[in-house]
PDB file of C-alpha atoms and ligand atoms in Angstrom:
ATOM      1  CA  MET A   1      17.001  11.414   4.579  1.00 94.00           C
ATOM      2  CA  THR A   2      13.959  12.596   6.521  1.00 97.00           C
ATOM      3  CA  VAL A   3      13.422  16.245   7.407  1.00 98.00           C
ATOM      4  CA  LEU A   4      11.462  16.858  10.609  1.00 98.00           C
ATOM      5  CA  VAL A   5       9.703  20.070  11.567  1.00 98.00           C
ATOM      6  CA  PHE A   6       7.737  20.220  14.848  1.00 98.00           C
ATOM      7  CA  LEU A   7       4.775  22.550  15.234  1.00 98.00           C
ATOM      8  CA  ASP A   8       5.657  24.715  18.192  1.00 96.00           C
ATOM      9  CA  PRO A   9       4.010  28.050  19.153  1.00 94.00           C
ATOM     10  CA  ALA A  10       7.493  29.460  19.938  1.00 96.00           C
ATOM     11  CA  PHE A  11       8.565  28.857  16.292  1.00 97.00           C
ATOM     12  CA  PRO A  12       6.029  30.368  13.833  1.00 96.00           C
ATOM     13  CA  GLU A  13       7.677  28.677  10.820  1.00 98.00           C
ATOM     14  CA  GLY A  14       7.999  25.378  12.701  1.00 98.00           C
ATOM     15  CA  ARG A  15      10.906  24.019  14.746  1.00 98.00           C
ATOM     16  CA  PRO A  16      13.331  21.925  12.633  1.00 98.00           C
ATOM     17  CA  ALA A  17      14.601  18.785  14.368  1.00 98.00           C
ATOM     18  CA  ASP A  18      17.216  16.147  13.616  1.00 97.00           C
ATOM     19  CA  ALA A  19      15.532  12.925  12.450  1.00 96.00           C
ATOM     20  CA  SER A  20      18.642  10.865  13.195  1.00 96.00           C
ATOM     21  CA  VAL A  21      18.269  11.290  16.973  1.00 97.00           C
ATOM     22  CA  PRO A  22      15.262  10.625  19.275  1.00 96.00           C
ATOM     23  CA  GLN A  23      12.695  13.436  19.232  1.00 97.00           C
ATOM     24  CA  LEU A  24       9.579  11.988  20.851  1.00 97.00           C
ATOM     25  CA  MET A  25       8.980  11.287  24.541  1.00 97.00           C
ATOM     26  CA  ALA A  26       8.658   7.555  25.162  1.00 97.00           C
ATOM     27  CA  THR A  27       5.434   8.379  27.026  1.00 98.00           C
ATOM     28  CA  ASP A  28       3.828  10.103  24.036  1.00 98.00           C
ATOM     29  CA  LEU A  29       0.368   8.563  23.623  1.00 98.00           C
ATOM     30  CA  GLY A  30       0.953   8.357  19.890  1.00 97.00           C
ATOM     31  CA  ALA A  31       3.764   5.886  20.593  1.00 96.00           C
ATOM     32  CA  THR A  32       2.226   4.027  23.539  1.00 97.00           C
ATOM     33  CA  ARG A  33      -1.367   3.737  22.286  1.00 96.00           C
ATOM     34  CA  GLY A  34      -1.337   4.721  18.618  1.00 96.00           C
ATOM     35  CA  ASP A  35      -3.593   7.529  19.830  1.00 98.00           C
ATOM     36  CA  GLY A  36      -3.240  10.075  17.064  1.00 98.00           C
ATOM     37  CA  ILE A  37      -3.827  10.768  13.410  1.00 98.00           C
ATOM     38  CA  PHE A  38      -1.805  11.413  10.277  1.00 98.00           C
ATOM     39  CA  GLU A  39      -1.868  12.434   6.643  1.00 98.00           C
ATOM     40  CA  SER A  40       0.453  11.389   3.870  1.00 98.00           C
ATOM     41  CA  MET A  41       0.682  13.607   0.817  1.00 97.00           C
ATOM     42  CA  LEU A  42       2.738  14.026  -2.321  1.00 97.00           C
ATOM     43  CA  ALA A  43       4.891  17.082  -2.974  1.00 97.00           C
ATOM     44  CA  VAL A  44       6.452  17.863  -6.353  1.00 95.00           C
ATOM     45  CA  ASP A  45       9.351  20.310  -6.614  1.00 91.00           C
ATOM     46  CA  GLY A  46       8.610  21.842  -3.225  1.00 93.00           C
ATOM     47  CA  ARG A  47       4.801  22.072  -3.596  1.00 95.00           C
ATOM     48  CA  ALA A  48       2.436  19.834  -1.677  1.00 97.00           C
ATOM     49  CA  ARG A  49      -0.405  18.456  -3.804  1.00 96.00           C
ATOM     50  CA  LYS A  50      -4.042  18.597  -2.586  1.00 96.00           C
ATOM     51  CA  MET A  51      -2.929  20.249   0.655  1.00 97.00           C
ATOM     52  CA  ALA A  52      -6.412  21.681   1.354  1.00 97.00           C
ATOM     53  CA  ALA A  53      -8.040  18.250   0.962  1.00 98.00           C
ATOM     54  CA  HIS A  54      -5.462  16.673   3.285  1.00 98.00           C
ATOM     55  CA  LEU A  55      -5.942  19.418   5.890  1.00 98.00           C
ATOM     56  CA  ASP A  56      -9.726  18.969   5.643  1.00 98.00           C
ATOM     57  CA  ARG A  57      -9.362  15.239   6.261  1.00 98.00           C
ATOM     58  CA  LEU A  58      -6.925  15.838   9.123  1.00 98.00           C
ATOM     59  CA  ALA A  59      -9.521  18.137  10.716  1.00 98.00           C
ATOM     60  CA  SER A  60     -12.225  15.502  10.313  1.00 97.00           C
ATOM     61  CA  SER A  61      -9.985  12.756  11.778  1.00 98.00           C
ATOM     62  CA  ALA A  62      -9.161  15.129  14.678  1.00 98.00           C
ATOM     63  CA  ARG A  63     -12.885  15.664  15.346  1.00 97.00           C
ATOM     64  CA  ALA A  64     -13.466  11.909  15.438  1.00 97.00           C
ATOM     65  CA  LEU A  65     -10.744  11.532  18.109  1.00 97.00           C
ATOM     66  CA  ASP A  66     -11.625  14.734  20.056  1.00 97.00           C
ATOM     67  CA  LEU A  67      -8.195  16.149  19.263  1.00 97.00           C
ATOM     68  CA  GLU A  68      -7.588  19.883  18.826  1.00 94.00           C
ATOM     69  CA  PRO A  69      -5.442  20.225  15.687  1.00 92.00           C
ATOM     70  CA  PRO A  70      -3.047  23.159  15.233  1.00 96.00           C
ATOM     71  CA  ALA A  71      -4.228  25.925  12.868  1.00 97.00           C
ATOM     72  CA  ARG A  72      -4.074  25.141   9.152  1.00 97.00           C
ATOM     73  CA  SER A  73      -1.634  28.021   8.670  1.00 97.00           C
ATOM     74  CA  ALA A  74       0.751  26.429  11.198  1.00 98.00           C
ATOM     75  CA  TRP A  75       0.717  23.163   9.209  1.00 98.00           C
ATOM     76  CA  GLU A  76       1.197  25.053   5.938  1.00 98.00           C
ATOM     77  CA  ARG A  77       4.205  26.958   7.286  1.00 98.00           C
ATOM     78  CA  ALA A  78       5.792  23.827   8.774  1.00 98.00           C
ATOM     79  CA  VAL A  79       5.310  21.973   5.461  1.00 98.00           C
ATOM     80  CA  ALA A  80       6.935  24.851   3.571  1.00 98.00           C
ATOM     81  CA  THR A  81       9.880  24.854   5.998  1.00 98.00           C
ATOM     82  CA  ALA A  82      10.303  21.073   5.647  1.00 98.00           C
ATOM     83  CA  LEU A  83      10.114  21.110   1.838  1.00 98.00           C
ATOM     84  CA  THR A  84      12.573  23.990   1.560  1.00 97.00           C
ATOM     85  CA  GLU A  85      15.057  22.105   3.723  1.00 97.00           C
ATOM     86  CA  LEU A  86      14.518  18.841   1.830  1.00 97.00           C
ATOM     87  CA  GLU A  87      15.181  20.615  -1.458  1.00 95.00           C
ATOM     88  CA  VAL A  88      18.399  22.118  -0.038  1.00 95.00           C
ATOM     89  CA  GLN A  89      19.528  18.632   1.025  1.00 94.00           C
ATOM     90  CA  GLU A  90      18.354  16.534  -1.916  1.00 93.00           C
ATOM     91  CA  GLY A  91      17.479  18.887  -4.778  1.00 92.00           C
ATOM     92  CA  PRO A  92      14.075  19.135  -6.497  1.00 92.00           C
ATOM     93  CA  GLY A  93      11.920  16.063  -6.972  1.00 92.00           C
ATOM     94  CA  GLU A  94       8.996  14.184  -5.495  1.00 95.00           C
ATOM     95  CA  ALA A  95       8.549  13.956  -1.747  1.00 97.00           C
ATOM     96  CA  VAL A  96       6.300  12.169   0.730  1.00 98.00           C
ATOM     97  CA  VAL A  97       5.089  14.664   3.319  1.00 98.00           C
ATOM     98  CA  LYS A  98       3.534  13.298   6.492  1.00 98.00           C
ATOM     99  CA  LEU A  99       1.531  15.365   8.945  1.00 98.00           C
ATOM    100  CA  LEU A 100       1.365  13.722  12.376  1.00 98.00           C
ATOM    101  CA  LEU A 101      -0.700  14.662  15.405  1.00 98.00           C
ATOM    102  CA  THR A 102      -0.822  12.694  18.660  1.00 98.00           C
ATOM    103  CA  ARG A 103      -2.646  13.192  21.959  1.00 98.00           C
ATOM    104  CA  GLY A 104       0.744  14.185  23.353  1.00 98.00           C
ATOM    105  CA  VAL A 105       2.758  13.120  26.368  1.00 98.00           C
ATOM    106  CA  ASP A 106       0.727  11.089  28.886  1.00 97.00           C
ATOM    107  CA  GLY A 107      -0.764  13.428  31.504  1.00 96.00           C
ATOM    108  CA  GLU A 108       0.170  16.710  29.813  1.00 95.00           C
ATOM    109  CA  ASP A 109      -2.966  17.468  27.788  1.00 90.00           C
ATOM    110  CA  SER A 110      -1.022  19.049  24.931  1.00 95.00           C
ATOM    111  CA  PRO A 111      -0.916  17.421  21.479  1.00 97.00           C
ATOM    112  CA  THR A 112       2.353  16.653  19.712  1.00 98.00           C
ATOM    113  CA  ALA A 113       2.426  17.699  16.048  1.00 98.00           C
ATOM    114  CA  TRP A 114       5.101  17.414  13.424  1.00 98.00           C
ATOM    115  CA  VAL A 115       5.815  17.210   9.699  1.00 98.00           C
ATOM    116  CA  ALA A 116       8.142  14.586   8.218  1.00 98.00           C
ATOM    117  CA  ALA A 117       9.322  14.968   4.608  1.00 98.00           C
ATOM    118  CA  SER A 118      11.462  12.566   2.598  1.00 98.00           C
ATOM    119  CA  ALA A 119      12.062  11.818  -1.080  1.00 96.00           C
ATOM    120  CA  VAL A 120       9.659   9.328  -2.697  1.00 95.00           C
ATOM    121  CA  PRO A 121      11.691   6.090  -2.791  1.00 90.00           C
ATOM    122  CA  ALA A 122      12.957   5.313  -6.304  1.00 88.00           C
ATOM    123  CA  GLY A 123      10.719   2.883  -8.163  1.00 88.00           C
ATOM    124  CA  THR A 124       7.636   3.440  -5.974  1.00 88.00           C
ATOM    125  CA  ARG A 125       5.278   4.050  -8.901  1.00 85.00           C
ATOM    126  CA  GLU A 126       7.136   1.842 -11.384  1.00 86.00           C
ATOM    127  CA  ARG A 127       6.654  -1.184  -9.085  1.00 86.00           C
ATOM    128  CA  THR A 128       2.881  -0.980  -9.423  1.00 87.00           C
ATOM    129  CA  ALA A 129       2.518   0.523 -12.909  1.00 86.00           C
ATOM    130  CA  ALA A 130       2.478  -2.901 -14.580  1.00 88.00           C
ATOM    131  CA  GLY A 131      -0.334  -4.032 -12.292  1.00 95.00           C
ATOM    132  CA  VAL A 132      -0.891  -5.508  -8.856  1.00 97.00           C
ATOM    133  CA  SER A 133      -2.345  -8.817  -7.773  1.00 98.00           C
ATOM    134  CA  VAL A 134      -4.683  -8.499  -4.799  1.00 98.00           C
ATOM    135  CA  LEU A 135      -6.308 -10.723  -2.215  1.00 98.00           C
ATOM    136  CA  LEU A 136      -9.779  -9.987  -0.885  1.00 98.00           C
ATOM    137  CA  LEU A 137      -9.419 -10.004   2.903  1.00 98.00           C
ATOM    138  CA  ASP A 138     -12.251  -9.837   5.433  1.00 98.00           C
ATOM    139  CA  ARG A 139     -12.123  -6.758   7.651  1.00 97.00           C
ATOM    140  CA  GLY A 140     -14.574  -8.402  10.032  1.00 95.00           C
ATOM    141  CA  TYR A 141     -17.292  -5.777  10.402  1.00 95.00           C
ATOM    142  CA  ASP A 142     -20.401  -5.093   8.384  1.00 95.00           C
ATOM    143  CA  SER A 143     -20.771  -2.125   6.072  1.00 94.00           C
ATOM    144  CA  THR A 144     -23.301  -0.347   8.336  1.00 93.00           C
ATOM    145  CA  LEU A 145     -21.183  -0.439  11.507  1.00 96.00           C
ATOM    146  CA  ALA A 146     -19.470   2.953  11.045  1.00 94.00           C
ATOM    147  CA  GLU A 147     -22.639   4.904  11.783  1.00 91.00           C
ATOM    148  CA  ARG A 148     -23.620   2.696  14.747  1.00 94.00           C
ATOM    149  CA  ALA A 149     -20.175   2.707  16.388  1.00 95.00           C
ATOM    150  CA  PRO A 150     -18.351   6.051  16.058  1.00 93.00           C
ATOM    151  CA  TRP A 151     -15.866   4.966  18.765  1.00 94.00           C
ATOM    152  CA  LEU A 152     -14.348   2.532  16.252  1.00 95.00           C
ATOM    153  CA  LEU A 153     -13.075   5.599  14.348  1.00 96.00           C
ATOM    154  CA  LEU A 154     -13.826   4.027  10.978  1.00 95.00           C
ATOM    155  CA  GLY A 155     -13.144   6.643   8.343  1.00 95.00           C
ATOM    156  CA  ALA A 156     -10.539   8.477  10.464  1.00 97.00           C
ATOM    157  CA  LYS A 157      -6.861   8.227   9.482  1.00 98.00           C
ATOM    158  CA  THR A 158      -5.526   7.114  12.849  1.00 98.00           C
ATOM    159  CA  LEU A 159      -1.973   6.115  13.662  1.00 97.00           C
ATOM    160  CA  SER A 160      -3.212   2.583  14.414  1.00 92.00           C
ATOM    161  CA  TYR A 161      -2.174   1.094  11.063  1.00 94.00           C
ATOM    162  CA  ALA A 162      -0.827  -2.176  12.479  1.00 95.00           C
ATOM    163  CA  VAL A 163      -3.836  -4.095  11.090  1.00 96.00           C
ATOM    164  CA  ASN A 164      -3.407  -2.526   7.640  1.00 97.00           C
ATOM    165  CA  MET A 165       0.296  -3.439   7.606  1.00 98.00           C
ATOM    166  CA  ALA A 166      -0.462  -6.987   8.827  1.00 98.00           C
ATOM    167  CA  ALA A 167      -2.933  -7.416   5.962  1.00 98.00           C
ATOM    168  CA  LEU A 168      -0.258  -6.360   3.456  1.00 98.00           C
ATOM    169  CA  ARG A 169       2.251  -8.813   4.991  1.00 98.00           C
ATOM    170  CA  TYR A 170      -0.386 -11.566   4.799  1.00 98.00           C
ATOM    171  CA  ALA A 171      -0.946 -10.810   1.113  1.00 98.00           C
ATOM    172  CA  LYS A 172       2.798 -10.873   0.378  1.00 98.00           C
ATOM    173  CA  ALA A 173       3.252 -14.120   2.303  1.00 98.00           C
ATOM    174  CA  ASN A 174       0.516 -15.585   0.112  1.00 98.00           C
ATOM    175  CA  GLY A 175       1.962 -14.478  -3.204  1.00 97.00           C
ATOM    176  CA  ALA A 176      -0.062 -11.293  -3.792  1.00 98.00           C
ATOM    177  CA  ASP A 177       0.992  -7.649  -3.961  1.00 97.00           C
ATOM    178  CA  ASP A 178      -1.847  -5.898  -2.181  1.00 98.00           C
ATOM    179  CA  VAL A 179      -5.235  -6.220  -0.516  1.00 98.00           C
ATOM    180  CA  ILE A 180      -8.830  -5.162  -0.993  1.00 98.00           C
ATOM    181  CA  PHE A 181     -10.744  -5.374   2.272  1.00 98.00           C
ATOM    182  CA  THR A 182     -14.311  -6.664   2.253  1.00 98.00           C
ATOM    183  CA  SER A 183     -16.959  -6.229   4.950  1.00 97.00           C
ATOM    184  CA  ALA A 184     -18.592  -9.038   6.904  1.00 97.00           C
ATOM    185  CA  ASP A 185     -21.677  -8.568   4.708  1.00 96.00           C
ATOM    186  CA  GLY A 186     -19.611  -9.063   1.559  1.00 97.00           C
ATOM    187  CA  LYS A 187     -19.144  -5.480   0.340  1.00 98.00           C
ATOM    188  CA  VAL A 188     -15.971  -4.067  -1.217  1.00 98.00           C
ATOM    189  CA  LEU A 189     -14.304  -1.518   1.109  1.00 98.00           C
ATOM    190  CA  GLU A 190     -10.771  -0.209   0.368  1.00 98.00           C
ATOM    191  CA  GLY A 191      -7.115  -1.225   0.319  1.00 98.00           C
ATOM    192  CA  PRO A 192      -4.946  -0.950   3.454  1.00 98.00           C
ATOM    193  CA  THR A 193      -3.374   2.218   2.005  1.00 97.00           C
ATOM    194  CA  SER A 194      -5.586   2.992  -0.988  1.00 98.00           C
ATOM    195  CA  SER A 195      -9.097   3.560  -2.306  1.00 98.00           C
ATOM    196  CA  VAL A 196     -10.705   1.182  -4.798  1.00 98.00           C
ATOM    197  CA  ILE A 197     -12.016   2.520  -8.103  1.00 98.00           C
ATOM    198  CA  LEU A 198     -13.498   0.653 -11.020  1.00 98.00           C
ATOM    199  CA  ALA A 199     -14.511   1.663 -14.531  1.00 98.00           C
ATOM    200  CA  VAL A 200     -17.527   0.388 -16.430  1.00 97.00           C
ATOM    201  CA  GLU A 201     -19.126   1.437 -19.682  1.00 94.00           C
ATOM    202  CA  GLU A 202     -22.908   1.350 -19.970  1.00 87.00           C
ATOM    203  CA  ASP A 203     -24.842   2.438 -23.057  1.00 88.00           C
ATOM    204  CA  GLY A 204     -21.765   4.256 -24.323  1.00 90.00           C
ATOM    205  CA  VAL A 205     -21.303   6.200 -21.050  1.00 93.00           C
ATOM    206  CA  LYS A 206     -18.027   5.710 -19.220  1.00 96.00           C
ATOM    207  CA  MET A 207     -18.462   5.560 -15.462  1.00 98.00           C
ATOM    208  CA  LEU A 208     -16.167   5.461 -12.430  1.00 98.00           C
ATOM    209  CA  LEU A 209     -17.425   3.698  -9.317  1.00 98.00           C
ATOM    210  CA  THR A 210     -16.111   3.540  -5.761  1.00 98.00           C
ATOM    211  CA  PRO A 211     -17.525   2.188  -2.475  1.00 98.00           C
ATOM    212  CA  GLU A 212     -19.733   4.592  -0.522  1.00 97.00           C
ATOM    213  CA  LEU A 213     -18.171   6.477   2.404  1.00 95.00           C
ATOM    214  CA  GLU A 214     -20.928   5.287   4.775  1.00 95.00           C
ATOM    215  CA  SER A 215     -19.312   1.834   4.696  1.00 95.00           C
ATOM    216  CA  GLY A 216     -16.597   3.136   7.047  1.00 95.00           C
ATOM    217  CA  ILE A 217     -13.797   3.647   4.515  1.00 97.00           C
ATOM    218  CA  LEU A 218     -11.363   6.549   4.533  1.00 97.00           C
ATOM    219  CA  PRO A 219     -12.461   9.382   2.242  1.00 98.00           C
ATOM    220  CA  GLY A 220      -9.678   9.198  -0.351  1.00 98.00           C
ATOM    221  CA  THR A 221      -8.334  12.545  -1.559  1.00 98.00           C
ATOM    222  CA  THR A 222      -6.995  10.956  -4.764  1.00 98.00           C
ATOM    223  CA  GLN A 223     -10.313   9.240  -5.516  1.00 98.00           C
ATOM    224  CA  ARG A 224     -12.104  12.560  -5.010  1.00 98.00           C
ATOM    225  CA  ALA A 225      -9.672  14.527  -7.205  1.00 97.00           C
ATOM    226  CA  LEU A 226      -9.880  11.869  -9.915  1.00 98.00           C
ATOM    227  CA  PHE A 227     -13.693  11.756  -9.848  1.00 98.00           C
ATOM    228  CA  ASP A 228     -13.884  15.554 -10.155  1.00 97.00           C
ATOM    229  CA  ALA A 229     -11.404  15.609 -13.049  1.00 97.00           C
ATOM    230  CA  ALA A 230     -13.083  12.672 -14.805  1.00 98.00           C
ATOM    231  CA  GLU A 231     -16.517  14.227 -14.452  1.00 97.00           C
ATOM    232  CA  ALA A 232     -15.224  17.431 -16.039  1.00 97.00           C
ATOM    233  CA  ALA A 233     -13.961  15.236 -18.917  1.00 96.00           C
ATOM    234  CA  GLY A 234     -17.361  13.633 -19.454  1.00 96.00           C
ATOM    235  CA  TRP A 235     -17.251  10.567 -17.224  1.00 97.00           C
ATOM    236  CA  ALA A 236     -20.188   9.683 -14.986  1.00 97.00           C
ATOM    237  CA  ARG A 237     -19.520   8.846 -11.331  1.00 96.00           C
ATOM    238  CA  GLY A 238     -21.218   6.454  -8.966  1.00 96.00           C
ATOM    239  CA  TYR A 239     -20.899   5.060  -5.447  1.00 97.00           C
ATOM    240  CA  GLY A 240     -21.407   1.605  -3.979  1.00 94.00           C
ATOM    241  CA  PRO A 241     -22.427  -0.639  -2.406  1.00 97.00           C
ATOM    242  CA  LEU A 242     -20.101  -2.781  -4.515  1.00 98.00           C
ATOM    243  CA  GLU A 243     -19.473  -6.505  -4.278  1.00 98.00           C
ATOM    244  CA  PRO A 244     -16.522  -8.589  -5.502  1.00 98.00           C
ATOM    245  CA  ALA A 245     -18.550  -9.569  -8.595  1.00 98.00           C
ATOM    246  CA  HIS A 246     -18.515  -5.891  -9.643  1.00 98.00           C
ATOM    247  CA  LEU A 247     -14.708  -5.975  -9.548  1.00 98.00           C
ATOM    248  CA  MET A 248     -14.531  -9.191 -11.558  1.00 98.00           C
ATOM    249  CA  GLU A 249     -16.862  -7.791 -14.247  1.00 97.00           C
ATOM    250  CA  ALA A 250     -15.458  -4.233 -14.480  1.00 98.00           C
ATOM    251  CA  ASP A 251     -13.560  -2.931 -17.508  1.00 98.00           C
ATOM    252  CA  ALA A 252     -10.720  -2.042 -15.113  1.00 98.00           C
ATOM    253  CA  VAL A 253     -10.020  -1.767 -11.376  1.00 98.00           C
ATOM    254  CA  TRP A 254      -7.419   0.425  -9.658  1.00 98.00           C
ATOM    255  CA  LEU A 255      -6.028   1.035  -6.206  1.00 98.00           C
ATOM    256  CA  VAL A 256      -5.504   4.793  -5.923  1.00 98.00           C
ATOM    257  CA  SER A 257      -3.599   6.846  -3.366  1.00 97.00           C
ATOM    258  CA  SER A 258      -1.638  10.070  -3.050  1.00 97.00           C
ATOM    259  CA  ILE A 259       1.864   8.697  -3.583  1.00 95.00           C
ATOM    260  CA  ARG A 260       1.308   5.761  -5.951  1.00 94.00           C
ATOM    261  CA  LEU A 261      -1.539   7.449  -7.909  1.00 96.00           C
ATOM    262  CA  LEU A 262      -3.297   4.734 -10.007  1.00 97.00           C
ATOM    263  CA  ALA A 263      -2.160   1.137  -9.613  1.00 97.00           C
ATOM    264  CA  PRO A 264      -4.058  -1.175 -12.007  1.00 98.00           C
ATOM    265  CA  VAL A 265      -5.341  -4.395 -10.440  1.00 98.00           C
ATOM    266  CA  THR A 266      -4.603  -7.373 -12.682  1.00 98.00           C
ATOM    267  CA  SER A 267      -5.843 -10.283 -10.587  1.00 98.00           C
ATOM    268  CA  ILE A 268      -8.088 -10.933  -7.593  1.00 98.00           C
ATOM    269  CA  ASP A 269      -7.585 -14.024  -5.438  1.00 98.00           C
ATOM    270  CA  GLY A 270      -5.504 -15.512  -8.266  1.00 98.00           C
ATOM    271  CA  THR A 271      -8.111 -14.933 -10.987  1.00 98.00           C
ATOM    272  CA  PRO A 272      -7.014 -12.523 -13.749  1.00 98.00           C
ATOM    273  CA  ILE A 273      -9.352  -9.567 -14.278  1.00 98.00           C
ATOM    274  CA  ARG A 274      -9.730  -7.153 -17.166  1.00 97.00           C
ATOM    275  CA  SER A 275      -7.377  -4.192 -17.199  1.00 95.00           C
ATOM    276  CA  SER A 276      -6.861  -1.409 -19.699  1.00 95.00           C
ATOM    277  CA  PRO A 277      -3.571   0.426 -20.244  1.00 95.00           C
ATOM    278  CA  GLU A 278      -5.549   2.988 -22.294  1.00 96.00           C
ATOM    279  CA  LEU A 279      -7.936   3.776 -19.444  1.00 97.00           C
ATOM    280  CA  THR A 280      -5.039   3.859 -16.960  1.00 97.00           C
ATOM    281  CA  ALA A 281      -3.216   6.362 -19.187  1.00 96.00           C
ATOM    282  CA  GLU A 282      -6.348   8.472 -19.690  1.00 97.00           C
ATOM    283  CA  LEU A 283      -7.215   8.628 -15.977  1.00 97.00           C
ATOM    284  CA  THR A 284      -3.601   9.155 -14.884  1.00 96.00           C
ATOM    285  CA  GLY A 285      -3.454  12.100 -17.297  1.00 96.00           C
ATOM    286  CA  LEU A 286      -6.662  13.558 -15.850  1.00 97.00           C
ATOM    287  CA  LEU A 287      -5.398  13.078 -12.292  1.00 96.00           C
ATOM    288  CA  LEU A 288      -1.986  14.608 -12.965  1.00 94.00           C
ATOM    289  CA  GLY A 289      -3.678  17.567 -14.648  1.00 93.00           C
ATOM    290  CA  ALA A 290      -5.876  18.100 -11.588  1.00 92.00           C
ATOM    291  CA  LEU A 291      -2.921  17.770  -9.195  1.00 90.00           C
ATOM    292  CA  THR A 292      -0.844  20.289 -11.123  1.00 83.00           C
ATOM    293  CA  GLU A 293      -3.665  22.839 -11.042  1.00 74.00           C
ATOM    294  CA  ASP A 294      -4.240  22.312  -7.301  1.00 71.00           C
TER     295      ASP A 294
HETATM  296  N1  PLP B 301      -7.711   4.283   2.292  1.00 51.88           N
HETATM  297  C1  PLP B 301      -6.759   4.073   3.227  1.00 51.88           C
HETATM  298  C2  PLP B 301      -7.044   3.108   4.328  1.00 51.88           C
HETATM  299  C3  PLP B 301      -5.537   4.757   3.155  1.00 51.88           C
HETATM  300  O1  PLP B 301      -4.598   4.543   4.099  1.00 51.88           O
HETATM  301  C4  PLP B 301      -5.301   5.644   2.079  1.00 51.88           C
HETATM  302  C5  PLP B 301      -4.027   6.369   1.960  1.00 51.88           C
HETATM  303  O2  PLP B 301      -3.064   6.080   2.617  1.00 51.88           O
HETATM  304  C6  PLP B 301      -6.302   5.823   1.138  1.00 51.88           C
HETATM  305  C7  PLP B 301      -7.515   5.142   1.263  1.00 51.88           C
HETATM  306  C8  PLP B 301      -6.087   6.747  -0.038  1.00 51.88           C
HETATM  307  O3  PLP B 301      -6.106   8.077   0.413  1.00 51.88           O
HETATM  308  P1  PLP B 301      -5.419   9.258  -0.406  1.00 51.88           P
HETATM  309  O4  PLP B 301      -5.924   9.148  -1.798  1.00 51.88           O
HETATM  310  O5  PLP B 301      -5.923  10.481   0.279  1.00 51.88           O
HETATM  311  O6  PLP B 301      -3.953   9.072  -0.318  1.00 51.88           O
END
C-alpha cells in the first residue's frame, strides 16, 4: 500500500489522503507538463535516512525551476506522519519515501506538495546484489552543456523521468539490466536512477572516483555519504572527467542510489569487467554505518 500525506497550511502535521482514489487535479502542471521535482529516500523502521541531504537537494532543484518549496519543517512533519501511518498499516521495515512538488494547478500559482510512502518491494536489493550488466547509452549532450544552458535543468531532480525510464526499457530489451549514460564528448555521466562510482588502487592507496558534478549529473546523496564515510576510513576520493576506459580498467564499478545502495556492475556492453565482493562488502558496511548515524 501507499500512504499519502499532502502538505497543506491548514494541517500542520500534513493532510493524510487515500492513495486508492484520485487526489490530483487533472490540470496539475506536474501531470500535464512534468513541471515539478521530487526526491526518493530510504526509511528504516520509521526513520528517513539522509533526510537533510535530500531536503538540500530538493531546495536546489526548486531553485533551478523557480519553485518555492514548502518549509523543511513542513516536509519533516509530513514524512513523520506518513511513516507513522505506514508502520501502523504494515509494521516496521524499510520504506521508500517520495517527496513531490509540482508547479500546481494550471493558472493558480500555488505549488502542490505531497509525501508518498510505501514498503520497499521485496527483493529490490537482492536482485542487484549479484551484479548488474549495463549498456553505455548516449545522452546526447556534451559534458560542458550544464553550465551553458541552465534552462535544461541538468542536475535538478525533475519529474520528467520519461527519458530515464525509456533508457532502462531499451537496456532490458537488449538483454542488459541497467544503463550508464555517456555524454556526446564521450564522458561517463550517471545511471538513469543512480550515480556511478569506481574503485582503483594506486601505489597502495585505495581511491573512489565519480564523475564531476559540472558534467550535468544529479548530485547523488548516496555517493556523497559513501565518499565521506570512505574518506574517514582511509580511502582517497577523486572526481572525473571519466571515460568508459576508466570503467573497464577499474578494480570495481558500482551503481549507487538511496534505495538499492551499492549494485556492483559486472559487465559493460557485454564485456565482463572486474568486480570485487570484498570491496562491495567493505563499502556497503561503511555506507550502512553512515546511514545509521545520520
Ligand atoms: N542520478 C540519478 C539520475 C538519479 O535518479 C538518482 C536517484 O534516483 C541518483 C543519481 C542517485 O541519487 P541518490 O543517491 O540521492 O538516491
